[in-house]
PDB file of C-alpha atoms and ligand atoms in Angstrom:
ATOM      1  CA  MET A 196      14.222  11.195  13.771  1.00  0.00           C
ATOM      2  CA  THR A 197      15.590   8.531  11.408  1.00  0.00           C
ATOM      3  CA  SER A 198      16.727   5.507  13.393  1.00  0.00           C
ATOM      4  CA  LEU A 199      17.420   2.686  10.917  1.00  0.00           C
ATOM      5  CA  ALA A 200      21.022   2.456   9.701  1.00  0.00           C
ATOM      6  CA  PRO A 201      21.450   4.113   6.311  1.00  0.00           C
ATOM      7  CA  LEU A 202      21.814   1.798   3.323  1.00  0.00           C
ATOM      8  CA  ILE A 203      23.169   2.440  -0.173  1.00  0.00           C
ATOM      9  CA  ALA A 204      21.316   0.499  -2.860  1.00  0.00           C
ATOM     10  CA  PRO A 205      22.977   0.720  -6.291  1.00  0.00           C
ATOM     11  CA  SER A 206      20.485   0.284  -9.126  1.00  0.00           C
ATOM     12  CA  ILE A 207      21.915  -2.351 -11.456  1.00  0.00           C
ATOM     13  CA  LEU A 208      19.948  -0.751 -14.295  1.00  0.00           C
ATOM     14  CA  SER A 209      23.093   1.308 -14.962  1.00  0.00           C
ATOM     15  CA  ALA A 210      25.532  -1.620 -14.591  1.00  0.00           C
ATOM     16  CA  ASP A 211      27.270  -3.341 -17.506  1.00  0.00           C
ATOM     17  CA  PHE A 212      24.780  -6.175 -18.100  1.00  0.00           C
ATOM     18  CA  ALA A 213      27.355  -8.232 -19.998  1.00  0.00           C
ATOM     19  CA  ARG A 214      29.323  -8.462 -16.733  1.00  0.00           C
ATOM     20  CA  LEU A 215      26.481  -8.287 -14.217  1.00  0.00           C
ATOM     21  CA  GLY A 216      27.811 -10.732 -11.591  1.00  0.00           C
ATOM     22  CA  ALA A 217      31.198  -9.007 -11.475  1.00  0.00           C
ATOM     23  CA  GLU A 218      29.539  -5.574 -11.372  1.00  0.00           C
ATOM     24  CA  VAL A 219      27.396  -6.550  -8.370  1.00  0.00           C
ATOM     25  CA  ASP A 220      30.407  -8.082  -6.597  1.00  0.00           C
ATOM     26  CA  ALA A 221      32.404  -4.906  -7.238  1.00  0.00           C
ATOM     27  CA  VAL A 222      29.764  -2.529  -5.960  1.00  0.00           C
ATOM     28  CA  LEU A 223      29.187  -4.589  -2.795  1.00  0.00           C
ATOM     29  CA  ALA A 224      32.947  -4.840  -2.180  1.00  0.00           C
ATOM     30  CA  ALA A 225      33.030  -1.043  -2.578  1.00  0.00           C
ATOM     31  CA  GLY A 226      30.662  -0.567   0.373  1.00  0.00           C
ATOM     32  CA  ALA A 227      27.148  -0.883  -1.070  1.00  0.00           C
ATOM     33  CA  ASP A 228      24.599  -2.588   1.192  1.00  0.00           C
ATOM     34  CA  VAL A 229      21.702  -3.681  -1.014  1.00  0.00           C
ATOM     35  CA  VAL A 230      21.197  -4.594  -4.683  1.00  0.00           C
ATOM     36  CA  HIS A 231      18.377  -2.498  -6.212  1.00  0.00           C
ATOM     37  CA  PHE A 232      16.767  -4.570  -8.966  1.00  0.00           C
ATOM     38  CA  ASP A 233      14.551  -2.637 -11.407  1.00  0.00           C
ATOM     39  CA  VAL A 234      11.910  -4.736 -13.149  1.00  0.00           C
ATOM     40  CA  MET A 235      10.203  -3.029 -16.119  1.00  0.00           C
ATOM     41  CA  ASP A 236       7.601  -4.594 -18.396  1.00  0.00           C
ATOM     42  CA  ASN A 237       7.157  -2.216 -21.377  1.00  0.00           C
ATOM     43  CA  HIS A 238       3.532  -1.819 -20.262  1.00  0.00           C
ATOM     44  CA  TYR A 239       3.371  -0.136 -16.847  1.00  0.00           C
ATOM     45  CA  VAL A 240       6.539   1.767 -17.845  1.00  0.00           C
ATOM     46  CA  PRO A 241       7.918   2.313 -21.343  1.00  0.00           C
ATOM     47  CA  ASN A 242      11.029   0.184 -20.916  1.00  0.00           C
ATOM     48  CA  LEU A 243      11.888  -3.490 -20.603  1.00  0.00           C
ATOM     49  CA  THR A 244      14.526  -4.876 -18.265  1.00  0.00           C
ATOM     50  CA  ILE A 245      15.137  -7.995 -16.203  1.00  0.00           C
ATOM     51  CA  GLY A 246      13.107 -10.676 -14.443  1.00  0.00           C
ATOM     52  CA  PRO A 247      13.345 -13.526 -11.918  1.00  0.00           C
ATOM     53  CA  LEU A 248      15.890 -15.518 -13.956  1.00  0.00           C
ATOM     54  CA  VAL A 249      18.438 -12.751 -13.523  1.00  0.00           C
ATOM     55  CA  CYS A 250      17.678 -12.474  -9.799  1.00  0.00           C
ATOM     56  CA  GLU A 251      18.203 -16.225  -9.439  1.00  0.00           C
ATOM     57  CA  ALA A 252      21.430 -16.007 -11.445  1.00  0.00           C
ATOM     58  CA  LEU A 253      22.792 -13.402  -9.027  1.00  0.00           C
ATOM     59  CA  ARG A 254      21.998 -15.651  -6.062  1.00  0.00           C
ATOM     60  CA  LYS A 255      23.650 -18.618  -7.811  1.00  0.00           C
ATOM     61  CA  HIS A 256      26.642 -16.394  -8.505  1.00  0.00           C
ATOM     62  CA  GLY A 257      26.978 -16.011  -4.718  1.00  0.00           C
ATOM     63  CA  VAL A 258      25.347 -12.662  -3.941  1.00  0.00           C
ATOM     64  CA  THR A 259      24.178 -12.751  -0.298  1.00  0.00           C
ATOM     65  CA  ALA A 260      23.272  -9.067   0.157  1.00  0.00           C
ATOM     66  CA  PRO A 261      19.563  -8.188   0.242  1.00  0.00           C
ATOM     67  CA  ILE A 262      18.031  -7.950  -3.233  1.00  0.00           C
ATOM     68  CA  ASP A 263      15.563  -5.072  -3.376  1.00  0.00           C
ATOM     69  CA  VAL A 264      13.140  -5.866  -6.195  1.00  0.00           C
ATOM     70  CA  HIS A 265      11.360  -2.755  -7.518  1.00  0.00           C
ATOM     71  CA  LEU A 266       8.457  -3.970  -9.630  1.00  0.00           C
ATOM     72  CA  MET A 267       7.372  -1.592 -12.374  1.00  0.00           C
ATOM     73  CA  VAL A 268       4.948  -4.108 -13.856  1.00  0.00           C
ATOM     74  CA  LYS A 269       1.213  -4.456 -14.345  1.00  0.00           C
ATOM     75  CA  PRO A 270      -0.365  -6.769 -13.316  1.00  0.00           C
ATOM     76  CA  VAL A 271       1.772  -7.358 -10.229  1.00  0.00           C
ATOM     77  CA  ASP A 272       0.634 -10.539  -8.454  1.00  0.00           C
ATOM     78  CA  ARG A 273       1.539 -13.213 -11.035  1.00  0.00           C
ATOM     79  CA  ILE A 274       5.266 -12.513 -10.820  1.00  0.00           C
ATOM     80  CA  ILE A 275       5.623 -12.311  -7.005  1.00  0.00           C
ATOM     81  CA  PRO A 276       6.051 -16.053  -6.253  1.00  0.00           C
ATOM     82  CA  ASP A 277       8.649 -16.280  -9.035  1.00  0.00           C
ATOM     83  CA  PHE A 278      10.708 -13.480  -7.492  1.00  0.00           C
ATOM     84  CA  ALA A 279      10.403 -14.996  -4.014  1.00  0.00           C
ATOM     85  CA  ARG A 280      11.712 -18.320  -5.371  1.00  0.00           C
ATOM     86  CA  ALA A 281      14.466 -16.467  -7.223  1.00  0.00           C
ATOM     87  CA  GLY A 282      15.840 -15.052  -3.955  1.00  0.00           C
ATOM     88  CA  ALA A 283      14.295 -11.593  -3.661  1.00  0.00           C
ATOM     89  CA  SER A 284      14.492 -10.067  -0.164  1.00  0.00           C
ATOM     90  CA  TRP A 285      12.258  -7.022  -0.465  1.00  0.00           C
ATOM     91  CA  ILE A 286       9.554  -6.682  -3.119  1.00  0.00           C
ATOM     92  CA  SER A 287       7.955  -3.307  -3.706  1.00  0.00           C
ATOM     93  CA  PHE A 288       5.234  -2.377  -6.175  1.00  0.00           C
ATOM     94  CA  HIS A 289       3.286   0.656  -7.387  1.00  0.00           C
ATOM     95  CA  PRO A 290      -0.229   0.638  -5.878  1.00  0.00           C
ATOM     96  CA  GLU A 291      -1.766   1.934  -9.130  1.00  0.00           C
ATOM     97  CA  ALA A 292      -0.518  -1.238 -10.835  1.00  0.00           C
ATOM     98  CA  SER A 293      -2.356  -3.626  -8.496  1.00  0.00           C
ATOM     99  CA  GLU A 294      -6.120  -4.262  -8.520  1.00  0.00           C
ATOM    100  CA  HIS A 295      -6.039  -5.307  -4.846  1.00  0.00           C
ATOM    101  CA  VAL A 296      -3.257  -3.640  -2.928  1.00  0.00           C
ATOM    102  CA  ASP A 297      -3.966  -5.387   0.370  1.00  0.00           C
ATOM    103  CA  ARG A 298      -3.905  -8.777  -1.360  1.00  0.00           C
ATOM    104  CA  THR A 299      -0.621  -8.008  -3.112  1.00  0.00           C
ATOM    105  CA  ILE A 300       1.023  -6.955   0.167  1.00  0.00           C
ATOM    106  CA  GLY A 301      -0.187 -10.205   1.755  1.00  0.00           C
ATOM    107  CA  LEU A 302       1.095 -12.256  -1.160  1.00  0.00           C
ATOM    108  CA  ILE A 303       4.600 -10.794  -0.808  1.00  0.00           C
ATOM    109  CA  ARG A 304       4.591 -11.509   2.940  1.00  0.00           C
ATOM    110  CA  GLU A 305       3.216 -15.065   2.477  1.00  0.00           C
ATOM    111  CA  HIS A 306       6.076 -15.807   0.138  1.00  0.00           C
ATOM    112  CA  GLY A 307       8.618 -14.809   2.775  1.00  0.00           C
ATOM    113  CA  CYS A 308       9.632 -11.401   1.410  1.00  0.00           C
ATOM    114  CA  GLN A 309       9.303  -7.917   2.876  1.00  0.00           C
ATOM    115  CA  PRO A 310       6.636  -5.808   1.157  1.00  0.00           C
ATOM    116  CA  GLY A 311       7.025  -2.191   0.061  1.00  0.00           C
ATOM    117  CA  LEU A 312       4.834   0.420  -1.639  1.00  0.00           C
ATOM    118  CA  VAL A 313       6.259   2.759  -4.288  1.00  0.00           C
ATOM    119  CA  PHE A 314       5.030   6.310  -4.904  1.00  0.00           C
ATOM    120  CA  ASN A 315       5.462   8.051  -8.247  1.00  0.00           C
ATOM    121  CA  PRO A 316       5.998  11.823  -8.118  1.00  0.00           C
ATOM    122  CA  ALA A 317       2.245  12.511  -8.503  1.00  0.00           C
ATOM    123  CA  THR A 318       0.946   9.564  -6.458  1.00  0.00           C
ATOM    124  CA  PRO A 319      -0.656  10.744  -3.213  1.00  0.00           C
ATOM    125  CA  LEU A 320       0.475   9.356   0.132  1.00  0.00           C
ATOM    126  CA  SER A 321      -3.157   8.566   0.989  1.00  0.00           C
ATOM    127  CA  TRP A 322      -2.418   4.981  -0.135  1.00  0.00           C
ATOM    128  CA  LEU A 323      -0.513   4.634   3.158  1.00  0.00           C
ATOM    129  CA  GLU A 324      -3.572   5.289   5.301  1.00  0.00           C
ATOM    130  CA  HIS A 325      -4.670   1.658   5.353  1.00  0.00           C
ATOM    131  CA  THR A 326      -1.365  -0.033   4.485  1.00  0.00           C
ATOM    132  CA  LEU A 327       1.422   1.450   6.622  1.00  0.00           C
ATOM    133  CA  HIS A 328       0.868  -1.068   9.417  1.00  0.00           C
ATOM    134  CA  GLN A 329       1.535  -3.940   6.987  1.00  0.00           C
ATOM    135  CA  ILE A 330       4.576  -2.841   4.999  1.00  0.00           C
ATOM    136  CA  ASP A 331       8.318  -2.769   5.697  1.00  0.00           C
ATOM    137  CA  LEU A 332       9.332  -0.222   3.088  1.00  0.00           C
ATOM    138  CA  VAL A 333       8.072   3.003   1.541  1.00  0.00           C
ATOM    139  CA  LEU A 334       9.830   3.913  -1.696  1.00  0.00           C
ATOM    140  CA  ILE A 335       9.520   7.502  -2.884  1.00  0.00           C
ATOM    141  CA  MET A 336      10.267   8.035  -6.575  1.00  0.00           C
ATOM    142  CA  SER A 337      12.152  11.264  -7.197  1.00  0.00           C
ATOM    143  CA  VAL A 338      11.861  10.768 -10.977  1.00  0.00           C
ATOM    144  CA  ASN A 339       9.154   9.245 -13.132  1.00  0.00           C
ATOM    145  CA  PRO A 340       9.851   5.506 -13.346  1.00  0.00           C
ATOM    146  CA  GLY A 341      11.216   3.921 -16.500  1.00  0.00           C
ATOM    147  CA  PHE A 342      14.758   5.133 -17.024  1.00  0.00           C
ATOM    148  CA  GLY A 343      18.010   5.720 -15.205  1.00  0.00           C
ATOM    149  CA  GLY A 344      19.937   8.965 -15.452  1.00  0.00           C
ATOM    150  CA  GLN A 345      17.044  11.412 -14.927  1.00  0.00           C
ATOM    151  CA  LYS A 346      17.130  14.587 -12.842  1.00  0.00           C
ATOM    152  CA  PHE A 347      16.002  14.556  -9.195  1.00  0.00           C
ATOM    153  CA  ILE A 348      12.578  16.249  -8.740  1.00  0.00           C
ATOM    154  CA  PRO A 349      13.054  18.598  -5.720  1.00  0.00           C
ATOM    155  CA  GLU A 350       9.382  18.356  -4.663  1.00  0.00           C
ATOM    156  CA  ALA A 351      10.215  14.801  -3.532  1.00  0.00           C
ATOM    157  CA  LEU A 352      11.944  16.279  -0.462  1.00  0.00           C
ATOM    158  CA  ARG A 353       8.625  17.498   0.987  1.00  0.00           C
ATOM    159  CA  LYS A 354       7.113  14.093   0.352  1.00  0.00           C
ATOM    160  CA  ILE A 355      10.013  12.341   2.105  1.00  0.00           C
ATOM    161  CA  GLU A 356       9.509  14.609   5.121  1.00  0.00           C
ATOM    162  CA  ALA A 357       5.809  13.754   5.179  1.00  0.00           C
ATOM    163  CA  VAL A 358       6.505  10.012   5.017  1.00  0.00           C
ATOM    164  CA  ARG A 359       9.122  10.341   7.774  1.00  0.00           C
ATOM    165  CA  ARG A 360       6.464  11.865  10.031  1.00  0.00           C
ATOM    166  CA  LEU A 361       4.011   9.063   9.222  1.00  0.00           C
ATOM    167  CA  ILE A 362       6.606   6.352   9.862  1.00  0.00           C
ATOM    168  CA  ASP A 363       7.727   7.902  13.149  1.00  0.00           C
ATOM    169  CA  ALA A 364       4.119   8.213  14.292  1.00  0.00           C
ATOM    170  CA  SER A 365       3.494   4.548  13.413  1.00  0.00           C
ATOM    171  CA  GLY A 366       6.201   3.385  15.828  1.00  0.00           C
ATOM    172  CA  ARG A 367       7.106   0.584  13.392  1.00  0.00           C
ATOM    173  CA  GLU A 368      10.484  -0.052  11.765  1.00  0.00           C
ATOM    174  CA  ILE A 369       9.768   0.867   8.171  1.00  0.00           C
ATOM    175  CA  ARG A 370      12.479   1.778   5.691  1.00  0.00           C
ATOM    176  CA  LEU A 371      12.150   5.037   3.779  1.00  0.00           C
ATOM    177  CA  GLU A 372      13.846   4.591   0.433  1.00  0.00           C
ATOM    178  CA  VAL A 373      14.300   7.180  -2.312  1.00  0.00           C
ATOM    179  CA  ASP A 374      14.928   6.375  -5.971  1.00  0.00           C
ATOM    180  CA  GLY A 375      15.900   8.568  -8.902  1.00  0.00           C
ATOM    181  CA  GLY A 376      18.507  11.220  -9.626  1.00  0.00           C
ATOM    182  CA  ILE A 377      20.423  10.696  -6.364  1.00  0.00           C
ATOM    183  CA  LYS A 378      24.046  11.868  -6.467  1.00  0.00           C
ATOM    184  CA  ALA A 379      26.789  12.580  -3.929  1.00  0.00           C
ATOM    185  CA  ASP A 380      25.867  16.272  -4.052  1.00  0.00           C
ATOM    186  CA  ASN A 381      22.139  16.001  -3.250  1.00  0.00           C
ATOM    187  CA  ILE A 382      22.125  12.970  -0.950  1.00  0.00           C
ATOM    188  CA  GLU A 383      22.729  15.049   2.194  1.00  0.00           C
ATOM    189  CA  ALA A 384      19.467  16.955   1.678  1.00  0.00           C
ATOM    190  CA  ILE A 385      17.645  13.675   1.028  1.00  0.00           C
ATOM    191  CA  ALA A 386      19.024  12.210   4.268  1.00  0.00           C
ATOM    192  CA  ARG A 387      18.081  15.384   6.137  1.00  0.00           C
ATOM    193  CA  ALA A 388      14.504  15.050   4.853  1.00  0.00           C
ATOM    194  CA  GLY A 389      14.364  11.652   6.575  1.00  0.00           C
ATOM    195  CA  ALA A 390      15.339   8.971   4.063  1.00  0.00           C
ATOM    196  CA  ASP A 391      17.401   5.996   5.275  1.00  0.00           C
ATOM    197  CA  THR A 392      17.799   3.965   2.062  1.00  0.00           C
ATOM    198  CA  PHE A 393      19.292   5.514  -1.060  1.00  0.00           C
ATOM    199  CA  VAL A 394      19.056   4.102  -4.576  1.00  0.00           C
ATOM    200  CA  ALA A 395      21.641   5.348  -7.052  1.00  0.00           C
ATOM    201  CA  GLY A 396      22.257   3.969 -10.527  1.00  0.00           C
ATOM    202  CA  SER A 397      24.058   6.275 -12.924  1.00  0.00           C
ATOM    203  CA  ALA A 398      25.820   8.183 -10.115  1.00  0.00           C
ATOM    204  CA  ILE A 399      27.602   4.991  -9.031  1.00  0.00           C
ATOM    205  CA  PHE A 400      27.973   2.898 -12.184  1.00  0.00           C
ATOM    206  CA  GLY A 401      28.874   5.978 -14.229  1.00  0.00           C
ATOM    207  CA  GLN A 402      32.086   6.399 -12.193  1.00  0.00           C
ATOM    208  CA  LYS A 403      35.252   4.306 -12.464  1.00  0.00           C
ATOM    209  CA  ASP A 404      35.880   4.180  -8.712  1.00  0.00           C
ATOM    210  CA  TYR A 405      32.737   2.793  -7.050  1.00  0.00           C
ATOM    211  CA  GLY A 406      34.358   2.960  -3.605  1.00  0.00           C
ATOM    212  CA  ALA A 407      35.070   6.678  -3.921  1.00  0.00           C
ATOM    213  CA  VAL A 408      31.492   7.616  -4.865  1.00  0.00           C
ATOM    214  CA  ILE A 409      29.908   5.314  -2.269  1.00  0.00           C
ATOM    215  CA  GLY A 410      32.299   6.680   0.368  1.00  0.00           C
ATOM    216  CA  ALA A 411      31.382  10.264  -0.548  1.00  0.00           C
ATOM    217  CA  MET A 412      27.687   9.377  -0.388  1.00  0.00           C
ATOM    218  CA  LYS A 413      28.045   7.793   3.059  1.00  0.00           C
ATOM    219  CA  GLN A 414      29.865  10.848   4.379  1.00  0.00           C
ATOM    220  CA  ALA A 415      27.196  13.179   3.043  1.00  0.00           C
ATOM    221  CA  ILE A 416      24.440  11.020   4.535  1.00  0.00           C
ATOM    222  CA  ALA A 417      26.144  11.141   7.944  1.00  0.00           C
ATOM    223  CA  ALA A 418      26.262  14.944   7.701  1.00  0.00           C
ATOM    224  CA  GLY A 419      22.554  15.042   6.807  1.00  0.00           C
ATOM    225  CA  ARG A 420      21.606  12.809   9.726  1.00  0.00           C
ATOM    226  CA  ARG A 421      23.647  14.698  12.332  1.00  0.00           C
ATOM    227  CA  PRO A 422      21.234  16.136  14.903  1.00  0.00           C
ATOM    228  CA  GLU A 423      20.801  19.905  14.645  1.00  0.00           C
ATOM    229  CA  PRO A 424      23.088  21.709  17.142  1.00  0.00           C
ATOM    230  CA  LEU A 425      21.218  23.087  20.164  1.00  0.00           C
ATOM    231  CA  ARG A 426      20.768  26.839  20.042  1.00  0.00           C
ATOM    232  CA  ALA A 427      21.612  28.923  23.116  1.00  0.00           C
TER     233      ALA A 427
HETATM  234  C1  DX5 B 115      13.844   4.316 -12.480  1.00  0.00           C
HETATM  235  C2  DX5 B 115      14.453   3.273 -11.575  1.00  0.00           C
HETATM  236  C3  DX5 B 115      15.639   3.732 -10.814  1.00  0.00           C
HETATM  237  C4  DX5 B 115      16.782   4.191 -11.669  1.00  0.00           C
HETATM  238  C5  DX5 B 115      17.663   5.066 -10.863  1.00  0.00           C
HETATM  239  O1  DX5 B 115      12.624   3.848 -12.968  1.00  0.00           O
HETATM  240  O2  DX5 B 115      13.497   2.830 -10.635  1.00  0.00           O
HETATM  241  O3  DX5 B 115      16.059   2.754  -9.878  1.00  0.00           O
HETATM  242  O4  DX5 B 115      17.507   3.152 -12.221  1.00  0.00           O
HETATM  243  O5  DX5 B 115      18.668   5.525 -11.694  1.00  0.00           O
HETATM  244  P1  DX5 B 115      19.439   6.882 -11.437  1.00  0.00           P
HETATM  245  O6  DX5 B 115      20.105   6.760 -10.102  1.00  0.00           O
HETATM  246  O7  DX5 B 115      20.392   6.937 -12.574  1.00  0.00           O
HETATM  247  O8  DX5 B 115      18.408   7.978 -11.458  1.00  0.00           O
HETATM  248 ZN1   ZN B 116      14.119   1.553  -8.907  1.00  0.00          ZN
END
């Protein structure tokens, strides 16, 4: 059973970059909990986005909410201290992109951030076998990484359920985050599968009224997390 409070993490990939500070303020004022920060290097994924300077700029702008840095870069380790200094809260990475996964997890922790592992749609959960006891976040990709606005891959639901079982069995407080194609109309099923942290880019920033879409998402999550009624 999911126990951590649900969090909405808008992906700023779909924000208006010319007005990024105001966009982040607006989405947090509208009820978002976490800033999801997509870092792409045009090498590990075929797109290029933002780095530590932008993270630092958001902190200087006054953002105090957790910043959830999703690294889609290869190699990984070189950039971790820079993001820690820039004010990152959580740093997650794709295990395929690191030569030494255990070392990378340790590096994130040493620099005062919370480490997470990210799983692409075809990446097996076996990476968790020797890492789950060390991480604070598992991020399941429900699209292939690289772009916002893609369609949710339904097979991700089975994977979320499997991770939920692993986390519950571990007895540790580990967030289960899902990223890609999340909308108000599929978020209930994602919550029911066991997720507690929901990334949404285009579904939030593509609407005029951020509060309305975040409110609808929170309601749907609550419905998905409601315990099943007891049968007579
Ligand atoms: C994809 C990114 C996602 C993406 C989500 O590589 O990791 O965070 O921006 O965007 P939507 O919600 O539009 O699928
Ligand atoms: Zn992401």
